[in-house]
Amino acid sequence: MKKTITFWILRIALALTPLAFCMGLTIAPSEALAAAHNSTREQTRLDDRASQGSSNPLELGKELIRAGRFAEAAAAWQEAERVYSMQGDKANLALSLSYLSLAYQEMAQWEEARAAIAKSLEQLQSSGEILDTILFAQALNTKASLLLATGDSQGALDTWKRSEEFYREAGDEIGVLGSQINRARALQSLGFYRRSQTLLQAAARELDSKPDSAVKASSLRSLGIALQTIGNIQAGKDILAQSLAVARRADADLEISTTLLSLGNAAVGIEDLDAALEYFQEAEKAAMNPLERLEAELNQLSVYVKLKQWQEALELAPQLEKQLGKLPASRRAIYSTIELADSLLEMESHEQPIDWQGINQLLAAAFASARSLQDTRAEAQVLVKWGELYAQNGQEEEAVELTRQSLSLAQSLQASDIVARSAWQLGRLRVRQGEKDEAIAAYTQAVNALQSLRSDLAAINPEVQFSFRESVEPVYRELVTLLLPPLNRDKNQKASQERASQENLKQARELIEALQLAELDDFFREACLDVEPVQIDRIDPSAAAVYPIILSDRLAVIVSSPGQPLRYYATPRSRDEVEEKLKTFISRMSPLYGNKERLSLARETYNWVLGQAEADGAFAGAETLVFVLDGILRSVPIAALHDGEKYLVEKYNLVLSPGLQLLETRSLTQESLSPIIAGMSEARQGFSALPAVALEVERISEQFPGFVIFNQNFTRTALLDKINKSPSRVIHLATHGQFSSKAEDTFLLTWDDRLNVQEIDELLQSREITGVGAIELLVLSACETAAGDDRAVLGLAGIAVKSGARSTLATLWRVRDESTALFMSEFYKQLQAPGISKAEAVRKAQLALLGSDIYDEPFFWAPFVLIGNWL
């Protein structure tokens, strides 16, 4: 039995805000003081420095901001501004204003930050010449940070370029390096992955030539983190390891612990938890101050919880509680408290004993600290975690009160990351209270906040630390569940249709599409799709769209047919049951298994996804079915579904889509059919030979004389040259390739290189720059999706849309190259027929294999999928 958490601590903390009086809370001042951080009396060092430092407010502000006391730092720099303005000291006045802008940025006070940096730059240029080159470079750096934080990536890039020029003019090598790293961040935010990568690699080479020092170690660490941010995980890890080695050789003790922490965080990011634990333990031993030691131990606790090493976690947690109680007030101390509470609540969810009142008191103290520091962002973060504590303890009214407070503060700050967390938590609480309308409103707020965060989420902004699987995907799914009718276990589909309002179904459909888009962003680590949506049912009146989505208690299906209202169907099955059954079906595609079991699974899957809709006449008049697939369904060969008499491919043209948001397109014309063909049949870079690729390339080139690059001629440079110069709108690549949910494991093989997913994107996008025109069809022959990866097909779709290719033809698994050659030959043959769509050409090529004596098994014809536009 959980104990009720003493709510007086919460009420005391809330009494510090005027809202408390509106709520009828009357708290004596002495009680409010009792809730203050219990280590306030121990903050003597910096407080003494503050009282003695009025003669040098500029330096005092630096110390305060390093301690995470941003409002006090801003006040110090405001005083510095006043003093230096009176003295006519333009250089220090400009520096004070630049620092003041940084403090305002930390507090999300954007207008004040803009005003301060504008005044700083004005002071440095007031005489018509630059007053001080380095100060001007620093001010530009501050302005660029503000531009990036407020969404102007191009402005940030241009400003950092100017900053780098002034640092270079002043001979400040570290300033140059910092500007280059920041430019790489801006380039990545704009989608220029290769330019970002090239810039960081140049910075690494420059650093490599410098002698070992603490500055070099620190610069390498920043570089390693930047490389990981743009998705180059391994390169970033290697640079971090280099930073650690430099720090050790240079006896830079202050850098060693910090770099070990970065290496540990990198290991957590790739789920190498054992390695992460070792790094954090080393960081603890190497720590030069209590805060670094505490951070290392908090990270250890988090890893112990992830590894379910409960004994170690239970031993460490009380020690951390004591240490946190002794820390002076700062944002870092507040966030450390939240981190501890997060680990403890995760432990409790696994039925491990925790000190509820102890956590409650720590969060109360953290709230009081945030209020005393005037750190509204930290205050909102504490409140949402505090609300989670009360919710997990079953005290829902208190949890709602806290969560609302957090949401209100976050909205006032326009802090979308905290809005998303708070609104999601409020939505879950309203569900538990049976308040469905209020829950939908809160969930909708959370989704809107997440969508406004697309670029930050994708670029792994360290201030916006969301796990897609844990903190983004569930929000969408839970809102879809709320919008759909309650599960109808009596199988009365007519009643379900009546309860499913068109408005709710439309919103649910849009959410499913938005989830697909969010997953693509997460895959590419950038907000990659930003196109004007065109509804499928406006493009093709003979197409119906099918949206199956796997929810916790059902497989739900929404069907959109031209000229008809949306329809909703559901099959009561748990998520685990659906996923297990689909995994079995996928595995049974191998010819090693018997046809009887495979057909049974194909029919069951058909019934779940399409059976009710087809029986209801939802596809009457449809020639093409467009599937917006969810989760593991993306790995299911839809063509192989079976209604008991026929395979699905025998009845409809089939296509996969990331959603009803496609670029406008036209059908392929005979003039645009001549493809660029690149292939590799010989064994290369550890990959086996593909002897039938030679036959495939020969047959296609006979049908469509065009540009062929084969074997040793198939290099990145040659491919780029052909793509940029040829007017062809079809590109056919017959080579080894793999698509994975991890960008670093997604590639295409050339003779001398591997093209990763971002390079493929830039290669194809180059046509837009050169004016040759977009690609209508990208064919990836001999590629495969990573085994067991239900996001790989989504990544493949993302390449097609993000790169500007309207459609992509590929395979779900590796097929024998002989059958692939036959399929491709038939596909191109069908494309030549007047009026035939790409989807129909794919279907007829599949039927040709199905009708053969050798390749009639679904293993050979079912994995071919057309993704994107089908016309």
mmCIF file with all atom_site columns, C-alpha atoms in Angstrom, residues 110 148-149 229 331 335 377 381 414-421 449-468 471-472 522:
data_model
loop_
_atom_site.group_PDB
_atom_site.id
_atom_site.type_symbol
_atom_site.label_atom_id
_atom_site.label_alt_id
_atom_site.label_comp_id
_atom_site.label_asym_id
_atom_site.label_entity_id
_atom_site.label_seq_id
_atom_site.pdbx_PDB_ins_code
_atom_site.Cartn_x
_atom_site.Cartn_y
_atom_site.Cartn_z
_atom_site.occupancy
_atom_site.B_iso_or_equiv
_atom_site.pdbx_formal_charge
_atom_site.auth_seq_id
_atom_site.auth_comp_id
_atom_site.auth_asym_id
_atom_site.auth_atom_id
_atom_site.pdbx_PDB_model_num
ATOM 1  C CA . TRP A 1 110 ? 13.582 35.990 -26.612 1.00 0.00 ? 110 TRP A CA 1
ATOM 2  C CA . LEU A 1 148 ? 19.101 29.161 -34.292 1.00 0.00 ? 148 LEU A CA 1
ATOM 3  C CA . ALA A 1 149 ? 17.091 28.874 -31.075 1.00 0.00 ? 149 ALA A CA 1
ATOM 4  C CA . THR A 1 229 ? 24.141 15.324 -33.211 1.00 0.00 ? 229 THR A CA 1
ATOM 5  C CA . ARG A 1 331 ? 19.491 24.921 -12.424 1.00 0.00 ? 331 ARG A CA 1
ATOM 6  C CA . TYR A 1 335 ? 17.678 19.138 -12.972 1.00 0.00 ? 335 TYR A CA 1
ATOM 7  C CA . ARG A 1 377 ? 11.726 26.927 -17.096 1.00 0.00 ? 377 ARG A CA 1
ATOM 8  C CA . GLN A 1 381 ? 10.140 21.055 -15.269 1.00 0.00 ? 381 GLN A CA 1
ATOM 9  C CA . GLN A 1 414 ? 6.465  29.144 -25.304 1.00 0.00 ? 414 GLN A CA 1
ATOM 10 C CA . ALA A 1 415 ? 8.518  26.116 -24.205 1.00 0.00 ? 415 ALA A CA 1
ATOM 11 C CA . SER A 1 416 ? 6.966  23.539 -26.515 1.00 0.00 ? 416 SER A CA 1
ATOM 12 C CA . ASP A 1 417 ? 9.021  20.658 -25.105 1.00 0.00 ? 417 ASP A CA 1
ATOM 13 C CA . ILE A 1 418 ? 7.581  21.173 -21.615 1.00 0.00 ? 418 ILE A CA 1
ATOM 14 C CA . VAL A 1 419 ? 4.117  21.872 -23.041 1.00 0.00 ? 419 VAL A CA 1
ATOM 15 C CA . ALA A 1 420 ? 4.273  18.466 -24.771 1.00 0.00 ? 420 ALA A CA 1
ATOM 16 C CA . ARG A 1 421 ? 5.225  16.648 -21.564 1.00 0.00 ? 421 ARG A CA 1
ATOM 17 C CA . ALA A 1 449 ? 3.588  20.993 -29.320 1.00 0.00 ? 449 ALA A CA 1
ATOM 18 C CA . LEU A 1 450 ? 5.480  17.976 -30.642 1.00 0.00 ? 450 LEU A CA 1
ATOM 19 C CA . GLN A 1 451 ? 4.825  19.041 -34.222 1.00 0.00 ? 451 GLN A CA 1
ATOM 20 C CA . SER A 1 452 ? 6.131  22.533 -33.477 1.00 0.00 ? 452 SER A CA 1
ATOM 21 C CA . LEU A 1 453 ? 9.291  20.875 -32.130 1.00 0.00 ? 453 LEU A CA 1
ATOM 22 C CA . ARG A 1 454 ? 10.045 18.890 -35.305 1.00 0.00 ? 454 ARG A CA 1
ATOM 23 C CA . SER A 1 455 ? 13.443 20.414 -36.049 1.00 0.00 ? 455 SER A CA 1
ATOM 24 C CA . ASP A 1 456 ? 14.586 20.286 -32.410 1.00 0.00 ? 456 ASP A CA 1
ATOM 25 C CA . LEU A 1 457 ? 13.467 16.694 -31.938 1.00 0.00 ? 457 LEU A CA 1
ATOM 26 C CA . ALA A 1 458 ? 15.070 15.557 -35.162 1.00 0.00 ? 458 ALA A CA 1
ATOM 27 C CA . ALA A 1 459 ? 18.363 17.356 -34.541 1.00 0.00 ? 459 ALA A CA 1
ATOM 28 C CA . ILE A 1 460 ? 18.593 15.951 -31.017 1.00 0.00 ? 460 ILE A CA 1
ATOM 29 C CA . ASN A 1 461 ? 18.674 19.394 -29.457 1.00 0.00 ? 461 ASN A CA 1
ATOM 30 C CA . PRO A 1 462 ? 20.202 18.673 -26.018 1.00 0.00 ? 462 PRO A CA 1
ATOM 31 C CA . GLU A 1 463 ? 17.640 20.989 -24.422 1.00 0.00 ? 463 GLU A CA 1
ATOM 32 C CA . VAL A 1 464 ? 14.805 18.900 -25.898 1.00 0.00 ? 464 VAL A CA 1
ATOM 33 C CA . GLN A 1 465 ? 15.607 15.341 -24.955 1.00 0.00 ? 465 GLN A CA 1
ATOM 34 C CA . PHE A 1 466 ? 12.757 13.179 -26.205 1.00 0.00 ? 466 PHE A CA 1
ATOM 35 C CA . SER A 1 467 ? 12.939 9.495  -26.957 1.00 0.00 ? 467 SER A CA 1
ATOM 36 C CA . PHE A 1 468 ? 10.751 8.888  -29.989 1.00 0.00 ? 468 PHE A CA 1
ATOM 37 C CA . SER A 1 471 ? 7.823  10.143 -25.462 1.00 0.00 ? 471 SER A CA 1
ATOM 38 C CA . VAL A 1 472 ? 6.566  10.870 -28.980 1.00 0.00 ? 472 VAL A CA 1
ATOM 39 C CA . ASP A 1 522 ? 13.388 10.720 -36.222 1.00 0.00 ? 522 ASP A CA 1
#
